[in-house]
Amino acid sequence: MLNQEYNLNYIINRIPERPIIGIVLGSGLGEFINQLSGKVQIPYHVLKGFPISTISGHTGEWVFGYIHNIPIICASGRFHIYEGFCFEEVVMPIDIINNLGCKKIIITNSAGCLNTNWNIGDFMLIQGFIDYSYMKNSNNCSIIKLNSPIGKIEKVKTKFNNIGYNIRSGIYTWTLGPSYETPAEIKDIISLGGHAVGMSTVPELIRALEFNLDVIGLSCLTNYGAGIINKNLSHDDVLKISMSRAEQFSEILSQLIQLLN
Ligand code: HPA
């Protein structure tokens, strides 16, 4: 049996029903799973040929559960090209989510903020993305728009902005990493129209768009991009900020799930 078929059957045999929404949890944002009831946890390492997260802040497990009685499945832990995984491995969680029958997906991450009018700890709904990886010859750093349910998203934004959360909307830019960008790259990305920058998510968005899923992307803005302020960037600081925003992140996510349903 092919690994993918084995893994899909393995998960299906352990969960009480098919999830409706799939969620990819980014660095330091895994605490969301504490909101779920009726949890079923499946570590990635029990699956065949499935990658294992190698960096701190990523647990490495599937978590099925219910929120507002809606069955969902979370990939708690994702994969990056800079860890040595190929594109097909990086998007395996999206393949599973799609093959489980989810038509809707929420992809989250921690990202650098490129707009000085925004604050660290703000959240950004991803309206579109720029592939700044230079992995594909065809890519000319143009902005690709997402097919998100915009009307619903605007409702969530307004609701949270009314209670003092800053939810922004903008363009997420993918860089390969693993080092943070140079100030010159950040200037270039801003000139291309990027509002946030990070080392993940775009491969997953590309695959989700290929599957024609309804996609919502949500970034937690953990730092200003390199050179914007006079401060060195570190993964530990990124994790510290994303974890300090865990409660707000969970609230927003839970509302988005309710609206998507
Ligand atoms: N750059 C790239 N990836 C990131 C950043 C950043 O500034 N912050 C969090 N992930």
Tab-separated table of C-alpha atoms and ligand atoms in Angstrom:
chain	number	residue	atom	x	y	z
A	1	MET	CA	0.000	0.000	0.000
A	2	LEU	CA	1.265	3.498	-0.781
A	3	ASN	CA	2.326	5.509	2.239
A	4	GLN	CA	-0.254	8.177	1.583
A	5	GLU	CA	-3.083	5.645	1.423
A	6	TYR	CA	-1.776	3.903	4.573
A	7	ASN	CA	-1.569	7.207	6.468
A	8	LEU	CA	-5.018	8.307	5.388
A	9	ASN	CA	-6.552	4.987	6.467
A	10	TYR	CA	-4.598	5.083	9.725
A	11	ILE	CA	-6.067	8.494	10.581
A	12	ILE	CA	-9.598	7.638	9.389
A	13	ASN	CA	-9.617	4.503	11.536
A	14	ARG	CA	-8.789	6.509	14.662
A	15	ILE	CA	-11.165	9.462	14.376
A	16	PRO	CA	-14.894	9.276	15.116
A	17	GLU	CA	-15.944	11.169	11.987
A	18	ARG	CA	-14.522	13.125	9.061
A	19	PRO	CA	-13.369	16.652	9.916
A	20	ILE	CA	-14.948	19.579	8.070
A	21	ILE	CA	-12.087	22.041	8.442
A	22	GLY	CA	-8.324	21.477	8.420
A	23	ILE	CA	-5.957	23.781	10.269
A	24	VAL	CA	-2.176	24.114	10.054
A	25	LEU	CA	-0.734	25.566	13.255
A	26	GLY	CA	2.418	27.662	12.979
A	27	SER	CA	5.363	28.232	15.314
A	28	GLY	CA	4.288	28.757	18.922
A	29	LEU	CA	0.584	28.613	17.990
A	30	GLY	CA	-0.023	24.966	18.933
A	31	GLU	CA	-1.744	25.873	22.187
A	32	PHE	CA	-4.981	26.225	20.246
A	33	ILE	CA	-5.519	22.473	20.572
A	34	ASN	CA	-6.295	22.968	24.293
A	35	GLN	CA	-9.608	24.484	23.127
A	36	LEU	CA	-10.732	21.227	21.525
A	37	SER	CA	-12.993	18.614	23.079
A	38	GLY	CA	-13.050	14.914	22.214
A	39	LYS	CA	-9.436	15.079	21.111
A	40	VAL	CA	-7.687	12.293	19.193
A	41	GLN	CA	-3.941	12.833	18.883
A	42	ILE	CA	-1.835	11.029	16.297
A	43	PRO	CA	1.921	11.714	16.396
A	44	TYR	CA	3.492	12.123	12.976
A	45	HIS	CA	6.059	9.427	13.758
A	46	VAL	CA	3.446	6.658	13.755
A	47	LEU	CA	2.683	7.406	10.108
A	48	LYS	CA	4.656	5.948	7.208
A	49	GLY	CA	7.033	8.214	5.319
A	50	PHE	CA	5.535	11.261	6.989
A	51	PRO	CA	8.081	13.989	7.835
A	52	ILE	CA	8.885	14.819	11.470
A	53	SER	CA	9.172	18.469	12.546
A	54	THR	CA	12.744	19.264	13.528
A	55	ILE	CA	12.424	22.729	15.037
A	56	SER	CA	11.311	24.001	18.440
A	57	GLY	CA	7.773	25.348	18.670
A	58	HIS	CA	6.411	22.598	16.395
A	59	THR	CA	5.000	19.530	18.130
A	60	GLY	CA	4.526	17.095	15.269
A	61	GLU	CA	1.095	15.535	15.602
A	62	TRP	CA	-2.359	15.456	14.093
A	63	VAL	CA	-5.041	16.552	16.517
A	64	PHE	CA	-8.676	15.803	15.721
A	65	GLY	CA	-11.298	17.430	17.949
A	66	TYR	CA	-14.431	19.513	18.237
A	67	ILE	CA	-14.897	23.224	18.671
A	68	HIS	CA	-18.472	24.585	18.786
A	69	ASN	CA	-19.365	20.938	17.944
A	70	ILE	CA	-17.595	21.288	14.589
A	71	PRO	CA	-15.204	18.414	13.810
A	72	ILE	CA	-11.817	19.747	12.785
A	73	ILE	CA	-8.318	18.387	12.340
A	74	CYS	CA	-5.134	20.296	13.136
A	75	ALA	CA	-1.651	19.685	11.825
A	76	SER	CA	0.263	20.772	14.915
A	77	GLY	CA	3.697	21.081	13.405
A	78	ARG	CA	4.656	21.808	9.817
A	79	PHE	CA	7.648	21.326	7.544
A	80	HIS	CA	9.928	23.811	5.866
A	81	ILE	CA	12.156	23.625	2.831
A	82	TYR	CA	15.052	24.853	4.997
A	83	GLU	CA	14.770	21.714	7.141
A	84	GLY	CA	15.732	19.738	4.060
A	85	PHE	CA	12.250	18.640	3.026
A	86	CYS	CA	11.174	18.807	-0.600
A	87	PHE	CA	8.051	20.637	-1.767
A	88	GLU	CA	6.002	17.408	-1.865
A	89	GLU	CA	6.913	16.638	1.759
A	90	VAL	CA	6.169	20.180	2.914
A	91	VAL	CA	2.635	19.966	1.483
A	92	MET	CA	1.833	16.472	2.812
A	93	PRO	CA	-0.410	17.862	5.587
A	94	ILE	CA	-2.491	19.636	2.931
A	95	ASP	CA	-2.806	16.391	0.947
A	96	ILE	CA	-4.067	14.623	4.072
A	97	ILE	CA	-6.507	17.419	4.938
A	98	ASN	CA	-7.866	17.365	1.379
A	99	ASN	CA	-8.061	13.575	1.237
A	100	LEU	CA	-9.943	13.503	4.537
A	101	GLY	CA	-12.622	15.470	2.708
A	102	CYS	CA	-12.139	18.960	4.184
A	103	LYS	CA	-13.205	21.676	1.764
A	104	LYS	CA	-11.936	24.443	4.007
A	105	ILE	CA	-8.553	25.109	5.467
A	106	ILE	CA	-6.973	27.670	7.775
A	107	ILE	CA	-3.210	28.042	7.522
A	108	THR	CA	-1.419	29.952	10.289
A	109	ASN	CA	2.094	31.148	10.919
A	110	SER	CA	4.334	33.540	12.782
A	111	ALA	CA	5.690	36.213	10.490
A	112	GLY	CA	7.784	39.339	10.337
A	113	CYS	CA	5.841	42.592	10.060
A	114	LEU	CA	6.790	45.023	7.278
A	115	ASN	CA	4.420	47.863	8.107
A	116	THR	CA	5.576	50.192	10.897
A	117	ASN	CA	2.016	51.438	11.411
A	118	TRP	CA	1.175	47.978	12.698
A	119	ASN	CA	2.178	46.603	16.115
A	120	ILE	CA	4.081	43.517	17.124
A	121	GLY	CA	1.511	40.955	18.256
A	122	ASP	CA	-1.074	42.120	15.697
A	123	PHE	CA	-2.619	39.478	13.438
A	124	MET	CA	-2.829	39.602	9.659
A	125	LEU	CA	-5.341	37.861	7.444
A	126	ILE	CA	-3.532	36.783	4.299
A	127	GLN	CA	-5.187	38.271	1.218
A	128	GLY	CA	-2.519	37.002	-1.130
A	129	PHE	CA	1.098	35.945	-1.281
A	130	ILE	CA	4.398	36.539	-3.026
A	131	ASP	CA	6.716	33.610	-3.692
A	132	TYR	CA	10.137	35.130	-2.964
A	133	SER	CA	11.862	31.744	-2.820
A	134	TYR	CA	13.175	31.846	-6.391
A	135	MET	CA	12.623	28.080	-6.484
A	136	LYS	CA	10.630	28.206	-9.699
A	137	ASN	CA	11.773	29.902	-12.901
A	138	SER	CA	8.236	30.925	-13.719
A	139	ASN	CA	7.935	32.983	-10.557
A	140	ASN	CA	8.319	36.711	-11.036
A	141	CYS	CA	7.365	37.732	-7.525
A	142	SER	CA	3.839	38.713	-8.522
A	143	ILE	CA	1.053	38.750	-5.961
A	144	ILE	CA	-1.224	35.690	-6.042
A	145	LYS	CA	-4.642	36.277	-4.479
A	146	LEU	CA	-6.364	33.680	-2.281
A	147	ASN	CA	-9.900	32.462	-2.819
A	148	SER	CA	-10.888	33.220	0.771
A	149	PRO	CA	-14.498	33.753	1.781
A	150	ILE	CA	-13.859	37.509	1.994
A	151	GLY	CA	-17.303	38.554	3.250
A	152	LYS	CA	-17.029	36.212	6.218
A	153	ILE	CA	-13.497	37.273	6.978
A	154	GLU	CA	-14.430	40.945	7.030
A	155	LYS	CA	-17.055	40.148	9.667
A	156	VAL	CA	-14.452	38.514	11.897
A	157	LYS	CA	-12.095	41.413	11.396
A	158	THR	CA	-14.680	44.009	12.336
A	159	LYS	CA	-15.812	42.053	15.348
A	160	PHE	CA	-12.316	41.760	16.795
A	161	ASN	CA	-11.201	45.225	15.841
A	162	ASN	CA	-14.235	46.501	17.778
A	163	ILE	CA	-12.920	44.866	20.939
A	164	GLY	CA	-9.447	46.280	20.517
A	165	TYR	CA	-7.589	43.489	18.682
A	166	ASN	CA	-5.673	44.625	15.668
A	167	ILE	CA	-6.483	42.362	12.773
A	168	ARG	CA	-4.852	43.545	9.581
A	169	SER	CA	-5.081	42.273	6.027
A	170	GLY	CA	-2.165	42.000	3.666
A	171	ILE	CA	0.243	40.124	1.473
A	172	TYR	CA	2.448	37.359	2.956
A	173	THR	CA	5.846	36.864	1.353
A	174	TRP	CA	7.664	33.550	1.391
A	175	THR	CA	11.431	33.443	1.801
A	176	LEU	CA	13.361	30.190	1.990
A	177	GLY	CA	15.295	30.818	5.219
A	178	PRO	CA	16.642	29.478	7.482
A	179	SER	CA	18.325	32.804	8.210
A	180	TYR	CA	16.176	35.869	8.505
A	181	GLU	CA	16.200	38.247	5.559
A	182	THR	CA	18.730	41.002	5.011
A	183	PRO	CA	17.559	44.630	5.315
A	184	ALA	CA	18.002	44.953	1.526
A	185	GLU	CA	15.724	41.959	0.905
A	186	ILE	CA	13.137	43.433	3.261
A	187	LYS	CA	13.196	46.734	1.328
A	188	ASP	CA	12.783	44.807	-1.925
A	189	ILE	CA	9.881	42.756	-0.538
A	190	ILE	CA	8.141	45.931	0.662
A	191	SER	CA	8.573	47.458	-2.811
A	192	LEU	CA	6.944	44.350	-4.315
A	193	GLY	CA	3.901	44.851	-2.081
A	194	GLY	CA	4.626	42.503	0.843
A	195	HIS	CA	3.216	43.302	4.286
A	196	ALA	CA	4.540	40.251	6.146
A	197	VAL	CA	7.402	37.836	5.613
A	198	GLY	CA	7.970	34.239	6.655
A	199	MET	CA	9.532	30.919	5.739
A	200	SER	CA	6.422	28.769	5.439
A	201	THR	CA	2.796	28.702	4.331
A	202	VAL	CA	3.155	29.540	0.616
A	203	PRO	CA	3.786	25.918	-0.520
A	204	GLU	CA	0.744	24.935	1.559
A	205	LEU	CA	-1.344	27.758	0.079
A	206	ILE	CA	-0.302	26.749	-3.440
A	207	ARG	CA	-1.370	23.145	-2.824
A	208	ALA	CA	-4.631	24.208	-1.153
A	209	LEU	CA	-5.428	26.416	-4.154
A	210	GLU	CA	-4.689	23.503	-6.512
A	211	PHE	CA	-7.275	21.498	-4.549
A	212	ASN	CA	-9.662	24.441	-4.837
A	213	LEU	CA	-10.164	24.588	-1.067
A	214	ASP	CA	-11.582	27.660	0.661
A	215	VAL	CA	-8.456	29.056	2.281
A	216	ILE	CA	-7.908	31.437	5.136
A	217	GLY	CA	-4.359	32.420	6.071
A	218	LEU	CA	-3.630	33.990	9.454
A	219	SER	CA	-0.265	35.401	10.524
A	220	CYS	CA	0.801	36.395	14.022
A	221	LEU	CA	3.202	39.306	13.497
A	222	THR	CA	6.023	38.561	15.923
A	223	ASN	CA	8.736	41.060	14.917
A	224	TYR	CA	9.544	43.813	12.463
A	225	GLY	CA	11.401	42.637	9.362
A	226	ALA	CA	15.199	42.891	9.389
A	227	GLY	CA	16.520	46.449	9.340
A	228	ILE	CA	13.143	48.081	10.087
A	229	ILE	CA	14.121	48.653	13.704
A	230	ASN	CA	17.509	48.276	15.324
A	231	LYS	CA	17.052	44.813	16.842
A	232	ASN	CA	18.473	41.403	15.987
A	233	LEU	CA	15.922	38.724	15.161
A	234	SER	CA	15.836	35.329	16.863
A	235	HIS	CA	13.583	32.287	16.701
A	236	ASP	CA	13.287	32.385	20.520
A	237	ASP	CA	11.898	35.930	20.391
A	238	VAL	CA	9.474	34.898	17.644
A	239	LEU	CA	8.261	32.009	19.813
A	240	LYS	CA	8.001	34.256	22.899
A	241	ILE	CA	5.714	36.707	21.086
A	242	SER	CA	3.573	34.075	19.377
A	243	MET	CA	3.095	32.227	22.671
A	244	SER	CA	2.181	35.484	24.436
A	245	ARG	CA	-0.560	35.952	21.801
A	246	ALA	CA	-1.849	32.368	22.098
A	247	GLU	CA	-5.081	33.304	23.832
A	248	GLN	CA	-6.068	35.968	21.298
A	249	PHE	CA	-4.969	33.704	18.447
A	250	SER	CA	-7.205	30.902	19.733
A	251	GLU	CA	-10.176	33.249	20.046
A	252	ILE	CA	-9.756	34.496	16.489
A	253	LEU	CA	-9.271	30.994	15.134
A	254	SER	CA	-12.309	29.720	16.940
A	255	GLN	CA	-14.432	32.531	15.433
A	256	LEU	CA	-13.071	31.876	11.970
A	257	ILE	CA	-13.988	28.201	12.308
A	258	GLN	CA	-17.518	29.088	13.326
A	259	LEU	CA	-17.889	31.427	10.380
A	260	LEU	CA	-16.379	28.997	7.868
A	261	ASN	CA	-18.652	26.195	8.954
B	1	HPA	N1	11.319	36.598	8.650
B	1	HPA	C1	11.093	35.351	8.246
B	1	HPA	N2	10.373	34.489	8.958
B	1	HPA	C2	9.850	34.916	10.118
B	1	HPA	C3	10.044	36.199	10.594
B	1	HPA	C4	10.830	37.103	9.818
B	1	HPA	O1	11.051	38.289	10.162
B	1	HPA	N3	9.391	36.288	11.782
B	1	HPA	C5	8.809	35.093	12.006
B	1	HPA	N4	9.088	34.238	11.009
